[in-house]
Amino acid sequence: MDVALVGFGTVGQGVAEAIATKNHVLEQSLGDKVRIVAAFDSSTYAVDKSGLDPLDLVKRKAAKGKLGKVRKDSIAEMLKALDYDTLVEMTPTNIKDAQPGLSHIRAALGKGRDVITSNKGPLALKFRELANLAEKNECELRFEASVGGATPVINMARELLVCERICSIRGIMNGTCNFILSRMESEGIPYEPALREAQQMGFAEADPSYDIDGIDSACKAAILANAIMGLDITVHDVERTGIRGINLDAVNLAMQERKVVRLIGEVTSRGAEVSPRLIPRGHPLSISGTLNLFHIRTDLAGEITVAGRGAGRYETASAVMADIYTVMKLRRSIGQRD
Amino acid sequence: MRVNVDLRLKDVPGQLIRALEPVSRNGGNIVGVVHRHDQISAGRIGVNLTFDVPSEKVLEKVQAEWSGAEVDLMRIENIFETYPLEYVIVGDVSAAEMKRITEGIQALGQVESIDVKYSISSSKDKAAHISGKVRDRDIIKKSNKFMRERAKRSGFVIIRGFGD
Ligand SMILES: NC(=O)c1ccc[n+]([C@@H]2O[C@H](COP(=O)([O-])OP(=O)(O)OC[C@H]3O[C@@H](n4cnc5c(N)ncnc54)[C@H](OP(=O)(O)O)[C@@H]3O)[C@@H](O)[C@H]2O)c1
């Protein structure tokens, strides 16, 4: 399968490395390999119909900060002209207008190409438009990496739990907030120093509002609501309260009741919400640290919990690779049918 | 509605069935039966029965059938199912604000109990824990809405319980 990688930062480079190390698994299992025919960062690109060496791209990016030639046209325009099977979109999440990812995904789906993305912006703002476009042009739109990093919540809910009625999904959807709340509770560190610790350890951005005001969790809750509950909402429809303002007194009062404070994203057929909640100690959602965790209630299976690393170069690449595998498998079964 | 009763039956085989049948025949659901062997008097034995019935009318029918079947009703009590209500609020937790909050929740009706606990700290931003029990699940939703409105107006943060 020929892929175009758009966005070559943490995730993009992790995916290139994973392609290099896991191509033999794909070949053994599916009789086909992934070939990178194009790669883009914000200003440069490399294209080769016969395939680019993934590790060479990573080395080049690390050494020179660029992938190749300076780009003159927009990536969306170039994606219309290029020859590839699947776009892997990994540019930064933008929840103002979802660009540039939205144009990239529209260009690929519009041309009947499959799309795999880790980018939350287009999915949190234009989910239904993109899902409809994919359906109309009979292509795949897959986005496991966009929610929960390595945690396989979307594909599990949509594929393995396909016969279930999913009543609710509640989750720890942001590792930074969970780290801060866990530190406050286990070490008695006040909110501000706990946040600074998260920043020093590289979890939280210099401007942490995207995490601590619950915006990141709200994007994920909106994606889950659309993808799993069949709703048609955007991140702006998610009722949202973050963890700003939560102090040690509150955490201690919760502890006296044998509870912990956690920022919980909650999705039901009625909508989505992100808010701090009092979770009984011992409940799966009382988990400490930076992991993401999803607690799903269904009619037949009852309760199912899945947890994993919510971010990271290889962790996120793991979810992208799972989608690559599925797209290759689907393409193969369509090829066998034809 | 859930009901708990103390009954007295003749201490001979087959009597328990005469006590239980009217409940199930009328669409009730038996939740628990406890024999009170310690309460035998004048050849009659005590039984404590807990069951759900759809309405007061059905309960009256059950009672009528018991009296026709020589089952004596000694005591009857309605048991309300309760749902927990819980918040931690952070910020302005002055006595006046807490009074507004607890009175506001009580005004929603069906509130069985409500308790408030304050944090003991020297920091200026304090916290308080509010817990209670309500007899109707819908009240939790109404209370959540009320708390959100109060939080907006008074500028405190709410951490909500997990029972809703
Ligand atoms: N990092 C994670 O652990 C993680 C986990 C789950 C989901 N995600 C999502 O995955 C996406 C990528 O994350 P990341 O951590 O890899 O981000 P990143 O390290 O900032 O990399 C972003 C890449 O996109 C490129 N880019 C930026 N603006 C662009 C533009 N206008 N047009 C084309 N390319 C552009 C950057 O180019 P330059 O290299 O030239 O700067 C860079 O290669 C984001 O949407 C993020 O939310 C990330």
XYZ file of C-alpha atoms and ligand atoms in Angstrom, chain A residues 7-12 41-43 61 71 75 90-93 100 104 118-120 145-146 149 310-313 316, ligand 1:
77
model
C 3.058 15.945 9.291
C 6.467 14.661 10.273
C 6.829 15.624 13.941
C 6.660 13.347 16.981
C 3.913 11.119 15.588
C 4.976 11.283 11.931
C 6.374 18.729 7.076
C 5.263 22.351 7.391
C 7.498 23.686 4.612
C 14.517 15.439 9.535
C 7.085 23.365 -0.995
C -0.301 20.210 0.469
C -0.524 13.939 11.448
C -0.411 17.749 11.450
C -1.148 19.735 14.637
C -4.638 19.786 16.110
C -4.547 22.458 7.620
C -5.692 17.480 3.550
C -4.110 11.234 14.602
C -5.319 14.824 14.240
C -8.271 15.655 16.515
C -4.694 7.526 17.377
C -6.809 10.658 17.822
C -2.996 7.392 21.963
C -2.370 8.352 25.842
C 0.557 9.983 24.060
C 4.107 9.495 22.851
C 6.013 8.884 19.668
C 0.651 6.951 19.032
N 2.219 13.533 20.229
C 1.351 12.665 20.661
O 1.658 11.870 21.538
C -0.027 12.613 20.060
C -0.938 11.651 20.536
C -2.207 11.562 19.933
C -2.545 12.446 18.924
N -1.647 13.393 18.518
C -2.018 14.298 17.434
O -1.223 13.989 16.297
C -0.924 15.184 15.582
C 0.580 15.334 15.453
O 1.141 15.455 16.735
P 2.704 15.624 16.953
O 2.920 15.476 18.385
O 3.422 14.769 15.999
O 2.905 17.154 16.534
P 4.285 17.857 16.166
O 5.415 17.131 16.765
O 4.110 19.290 16.446
O 4.378 17.650 14.583
C 3.523 18.281 13.692
C 4.020 18.087 12.296
O 3.128 18.766 11.421
C 3.858 19.693 10.648
N 3.064 20.898 10.390
C 2.815 21.925 11.222
N 2.041 22.846 10.618
C 1.842 22.390 9.353
C 1.158 22.915 8.223
N 0.516 24.069 8.282
N 1.154 22.181 7.093
C 1.814 21.003 7.023
N 2.480 20.465 8.054
C 2.479 21.155 9.214
C 5.092 20.042 11.451
O 6.061 20.520 10.554
P 7.548 20.930 11.042
O 8.229 19.610 11.321
O 8.109 21.606 9.862
O 7.368 21.780 12.216
C 5.409 18.695 12.045
O 6.115 17.901 11.136
C -1.590 16.317 16.336
O -2.814 16.599 15.737
C -1.776 15.750 17.731
O -2.881 16.322 18.397
C -0.401 13.478 19.069
